[in-house]
Coordinates of C-alpha atoms in Angstrom, one line a residue:
X1 CA -7.2 -17.5 21.2
X2 CA -5.9 -14.2 20.0
X3 CA -8.2 -11.4 18.9
X4 CA -7.6 -10.2 15.3
X5 CA -6.5 -6.9 16.8
X6 CA -3.5 -8.6 18.5
X7 CA -2.5 -10.1 15.2
X8 CA -2.8 -6.8 13.4
X9 CA -0.9 -4.9 16.0
X10 CA 1.9 -7.5 15.9
X11 CA 2.2 -7.0 12.1
X12 CA 2.2 -3.2 12.6
X13 CA 4.9 -3.4 15.2
X14 CA 7.1 -5.7 13.1
X15 CA 6.7 -3.8 9.8
X16 CA 7.0 -0.2 11.0
X17 CA 10.8 -0.2 11.6
X18 CA 11.2 -1.8 8.2
X19 CA 9.3 1.0 6.3
X20 CA 5.7 -0.2 6.1
X21 CA 3.8 2.2 8.3
X22 CA 0.2 1.7 7.2
X23 CA -1.2 -1.7 8.3
X24 CA -5.0 -2.2 8.2
X25 CA -7.2 -5.1 9.3
X26 CA -10.3 -5.9 7.3
X27 CA -12.8 -8.7 6.5
X28 CA -11.9 -10.3 3.3
X29 CA -15.6 -10.8 2.5
X30 CA -16.1 -7.1 2.3
X31 CA -13.6 -6.7 -0.5
X32 CA -14.9 -9.9 -2.2
X33 CA -18.5 -8.5 -2.4
X34 CA -17.2 -5.3 -4.1
X35 CA -15.3 -6.9 -6.9
X36 CA -15.6 -9.4 -9.8
X37 CA -15.0 -13.1 -9.0
X38 CA -11.6 -13.0 -10.9
X39 CA -10.2 -10.6 -8.3
X40 CA -11.5 -12.2 -5.1
X41 CA -9.3 -13.3 -2.3
X42 CA -9.4 -16.7 -0.7
X43 CA -11.4 -17.2 2.5
X44 CA -10.1 -20.5 3.8
X45 CA -13.5 -22.3 3.6
X46 CA -15.6 -19.4 5.0
X47 CA -18.4 -18.0 2.8
X48 CA -16.8 -15.8 0.2
X49 CA -19.6 -13.3 -0.1
X50 CA -21.7 -13.4 3.0
X51 CA -25.3 -12.2 2.9
X52 CA -25.5 -10.9 6.5
X53 CA -23.1 -8.9 8.7
X54 CA -23.1 -11.7 11.3
X55 CA -21.6 -14.2 8.9
X56 CA -18.1 -15.2 10.0
X57 CA -15.3 -13.4 8.1
X58 CA -11.7 -14.1 7.2
X59 CA -9.0 -11.7 8.4
X60 CA -7.1 -9.7 5.8
X61 CA -4.3 -7.3 6.5
X62 CA -3.4 -4.6 4.0
X63 CA 0.2 -3.4 4.0
X64 CA 1.1 0.0 2.6
X65 CA 3.5 2.8 3.2
X66 CA 4.1 6.6 3.1
X67 CA 7.4 8.2 2.4
X68 CA 8.6 6.5 5.6
X69 CA 9.8 3.6 3.5
X70 CA 12.3 5.3 1.3
X71 CA 15.3 6.0 3.7
X72 CA 14.9 2.6 5.3
X73 CA 14.9 0.9 1.9
X74 CA 18.0 2.8 0.8
X75 CA 19.8 1.7 4.0
X76 CA 18.8 -1.9 3.3
X77 CA 20.5 -1.6 -0.1
X78 CA 23.6 -0.1 1.4
X79 CA 23.8 -2.9 4.0
X80 CA 23.5 -5.4 1.2
X81 CA 26.4 -3.8 -0.7
X82 CA 28.5 -3.7 2.4
X83 CA 27.8 -7.4 3.0
X84 CA 28.9 -8.2 -0.6
X85 CA 25.3 -9.1 -1.6
X86 CA 24.8 -7.0 -4.7
X87 CA 21.2 -6.0 -5.6
X88 CA 22.1 -4.9 -9.1
X89 CA 20.8 -8.2 -10.6
X90 CA 17.4 -8.0 -8.9
X91 CA 14.7 -7.2 -11.4
X92 CA 13.2 -4.8 -8.9
X93 CA 15.0 -4.4 -5.6
X94 CA 12.0 -2.7 -3.9
X95 CA 9.6 -5.5 -4.9
X96 CA 12.1 -8.0 -3.6
X97 CA 12.5 -6.1 -0.3
X98 CA 8.8 -5.9 0.1
X99 CA 8.2 -9.6 -0.5
X100 CA 11.0 -10.7 1.9
X101 CA 9.9 -8.2 4.6
X102 CA 6.2 -9.0 4.5
X103 CA 6.8 -12.8 4.3
X104 CA 9.1 -12.7 7.3
X105 CA 6.6 -10.7 9.3
X106 CA 3.8 -13.1 8.5
X107 CA 5.9 -16.1 9.4
X108 CA 7.0 -14.5 12.7
X109 CA 3.4 -13.6 13.7
X110 CA 1.5 -16.5 12.4
X111 CA 3.7 -19.6 12.2
X112 CA 4.1 -20.1 16.0
X113 CA 0.4 -20.7 16.2
X114 CA 0.2 -22.8 13.1
X115 CA -2.1 -20.2 11.4
X116 CA -2.3 -20.6 7.6
X117 CA -1.9 -17.5 5.4
X118 CA -1.5 -16.4 1.8
X119 CA 0.1 -13.2 0.6
X120 CA -0.7 -11.3 -2.6
X121 CA 1.6 -8.5 -3.8
X122 CA 0.8 -5.5 -5.9
X123 CA 3.4 -6.7 -8.5
X124 CA 1.9 -10.1 -9.0
X125 CA 1.0 -11.7 -12.3
X126 CA -2.5 -11.6 -13.6
X127 CA -3.4 -15.0 -12.3
X128 CA -3.3 -13.7 -8.7
X129 CA -4.1 -10.1 -9.3
X130 CA -5.8 -8.1 -6.5
X131 CA -7.7 -4.9 -7.1
X132 CA -5.6 -3.1 -4.5
X133 CA -7.1 0.3 -5.1
X134 CA -10.6 -0.9 -4.7
X135 CA -9.6 -2.9 -1.7
X136 CA -8.1 0.2 0.0
X137 CA -11.2 2.1 -0.7
X138 CA -13.6 -0.5 0.6
X139 CA -11.7 -1.6 3.6
X140 CA -9.1 1.0 4.7
X141 CA -10.9 4.2 4.2
X142 CA -8.5 5.4 1.5
X143 CA -10.6 7.1 -1.2
X144 CA -10.2 5.7 -4.7
X145 CA -10.7 8.6 -7.2
X146 CA -11.8 7.1 -10.5
X147 CA -11.2 10.4 -12.2
X148 CA -7.4 10.0 -11.9
X149 CA -7.1 6.4 -10.8
X150 CA -5.3 7.3 -7.6
X151 CA -6.1 6.4 -4.0
X152 CA -6.1 9.6 -2.0
X153 CA -5.7 9.5 1.8
X154 CA -7.3 12.2 3.9
X155 CA -4.0 12.8 5.8
X156 CA -1.3 11.8 3.3
X157 CA -2.9 12.7 0.0
X158 CA -1.9 10.6 -2.9
X159 CA 1.6 10.0 -1.4
X160 CA 1.0 6.4 -0.4
X161 CA 1.8 3.0 -2.0
X162 CA -0.2 -0.2 -1.6
X163 CA 2.2 -3.1 -1.3
X164 CA 0.6 -6.4 -0.2
X165 CA -2.4 -8.1 1.4
X166 CA -2.0 -11.0 3.8
X167 CA -5.0 -13.3 3.9
X168 CA -5.2 -15.2 7.2
X169 CA -7.1 -18.3 8.2
X170 CA -8.5 -16.5 11.2
X171 CA -11.7 -14.8 12.2
X172 CA -11.7 -11.1 11.0
X173 CA -13.7 -8.0 11.8
X174 CA -17.4 -7.9 11.3
X175 CA -18.4 -6.9 7.8
X176 CA -20.5 -3.9 8.7
X177 CA -20.7 -0.3 7.3
X178 CA -20.4 1.0 10.8
X179 CA -16.9 -0.4 11.1
X180 CA -16.0 0.3 7.4
X181 CA -17.9 3.4 6.2
X182 CA -17.5 4.6 2.6
X183 CA -14.6 7.1 2.5
X184 CA -15.2 10.6 1.3
X185 CA -13.5 12.4 -1.5
X186 CA -11.0 14.8 0.2
X187 CA -10.7 17.1 -2.8
X188 CA -13.8 17.0 -5.0
X189 CA -13.3 20.4 -6.4
X190 CA -10.3 19.1 -8.4
X191 CA -12.2 16.3 -10.1
X192 CA -12.7 18.0 -13.4
X193 CA -9.1 19.0 -13.7
X194 CA -7.9 15.6 -12.6
X195 CA -10.1 13.9 -15.2
X196 CA -8.9 16.2 -18.0
X197 CA -5.3 15.7 -17.1
X198 CA -5.7 11.9 -16.8
X199 CA -7.4 11.7 -20.1
X200 CA -4.6 13.6 -21.8
X201 CA -1.9 11.5 -20.2
X202 CA -3.6 8.3 -21.2
X203 CA -4.0 9.5 -24.8
X204 CA -0.3 10.2 -24.9
X205 CA 0.4 6.6 -23.8
X206 CA -2.2 5.2 -26.3
X207 CA -0.4 7.0 -29.1
X208 CA 2.9 5.4 -28.1
X209 CA 4.1 2.0 -29.4
X210 CA 6.2 1.3 -26.4
X211 CA 3.5 0.3 -23.9
X212 CA 2.0 1.9 -20.8
X213 CA 4.9 1.2 -18.4
X214 CA 7.5 2.7 -20.7
X215 CA 5.2 5.6 -21.6
X216 CA 4.8 6.5 -18.0
X217 CA 8.5 6.2 -17.3
X218 CA 9.4 8.5 -20.2
X219 CA 6.8 11.1 -19.1
X220 CA 7.0 10.6 -15.3
X221 CA 7.1 14.3 -14.4
X222 CA 3.6 14.8 -15.8
X223 CA 2.3 11.9 -13.8
X224 CA 3.9 13.5 -10.7
X225 CA 2.0 16.6 -11.5
X226 CA -1.2 14.6 -11.4
X227 CA -0.3 13.2 -8.0
X228 CA 0.4 16.7 -6.8
X229 CA -2.9 17.9 -8.1
X230 CA -4.8 15.1 -6.4
X231 CA -3.1 16.1 -3.1
X232 CA -3.8 19.8 -3.5
X233 CA -6.0 19.9 -0.4
X234 CA -3.0 19.4 1.9
X235 CA -1.6 22.5 3.5
X236 CA 2.0 23.5 3.0
X237 CA 3.3 21.7 6.1
X238 CA 1.5 18.5 5.3
X239 CA 2.9 18.6 1.7
X240 CA 6.4 19.0 3.0
X241 CA 6.0 16.2 5.5
X242 CA 4.3 13.6 3.3
X243 CA 5.2 14.2 -0.4
X244 CA 7.8 11.7 -1.6
X245 CA 11.3 13.2 -1.9
X246 CA 12.8 13.5 -5.4
X247 CA 14.6 10.2 -5.4
X248 CA 11.5 8.3 -4.3
X249 CA 9.3 10.0 -6.8
X250 CA 11.7 9.2 -9.7
X251 CA 12.2 5.6 -8.7
X252 CA 8.4 5.1 -8.2
X253 CA 7.8 6.0 -11.8
X254 CA 10.9 4.8 -13.6
X255 CA 12.2 1.8 -11.4
X256 CA 15.6 3.0 -12.5
X257 CA 18.5 1.4 -10.6
X258 CA 20.6 4.5 -11.5
X259 CA 18.2 6.4 -9.2
X260 CA 19.0 3.9 -6.3
X261 CA 22.7 4.2 -6.9
X262 CA 22.6 8.0 -7.0
X263 CA 20.4 8.6 -4.0
X264 CA 21.7 5.7 -2.0
X265 CA 25.2 7.1 -2.1
X266 CA 24.1 10.3 -0.5
X267 CA 21.6 9.0 2.0
X268 CA 21.6 9.9 5.7
X269 CA 20.7 7.5 8.5
X270 CA 16.9 7.4 9.1
X271 CA 15.8 8.8 12.4
X272 CA 15.5 6.3 15.2
X273 CA 11.9 5.2 15.5
X274 CA 10.3 5.8 18.8
X275 CA 8.3 2.6 19.8
X276 CA 5.6 4.9 21.1
X277 CA 4.8 5.9 17.5
X278 CA 3.8 2.3 16.7
X279 CA 0.3 2.7 18.2
X280 CA -0.1 6.1 16.6
X281 CA 0.7 4.8 13.1
X282 CA -1.2 1.6 13.7
X283 CA -4.3 3.5 14.6
X284 CA -4.0 5.9 11.6
X285 CA -3.8 3.1 9.1
X286 CA -7.4 2.0 9.5
X287 CA -8.3 1.6 12.1
X288 CA -11.9 1.9 12.6
X289 CA -12.4 -1.8 13.3
X290 CA -9.5 -2.1 15.6
X291 CA -10.8 0.8 17.8
X292 CA -14.2 -0.9 18.5

């Protein structure tokens, strides 16, 4: 029988070359105890909210990314164009790519052993919604700052995206605070400014009759400023390394296909990924439980 670490590492190795460089194992029950019943994940018959750390847990895997995804995604779109498979009719090409990629990884890792799984995506409808930001805070050590409603990573700042969670019918890590300590706020001195700016931006949306999504899209540069402020603890080198590039930023907030066309036409080939970096990225995604 495989250890959950082996399953998690197989996911990490499969997803890294495809753009998803943050892969974290966690006990589903830890998330479930932190959230309202509406948002809980399935546990495949195991107790959903165990009362003791020794209670068997269900394995969950959080899939996220840094800016590593962007050039790989643009290359994917270019390859589709060259193959005569237009992406222009897709409602959201990045969501489609995410779903196809994570699904293939899950099938490749789990189906040979007949292991059941379910996948929830961050773009899912209300009936299967997951509190991704709370999940990342409770299980992956990525601080959720309620002042600005952003997850802020101690290494990458706010320049991450939470994409999917794979729930697996398999024993997961122990649900203990030793393995999953509460993350710290990497930039508490900015909280007051973040709260003021967020309140202002939300008031602008509330005064609009076009809805939240359209309001953010129209005023996306102001929301980028919020993300920059939340990441203000990063030094100059880290900011250059991890901040999304212009095209990725614009697409993140507008979902405009014109952005994909514009930046896809000028893209360069992504750097070849050194297999040795898989372990480094895998360990940086969580991975407190996986190191114990």
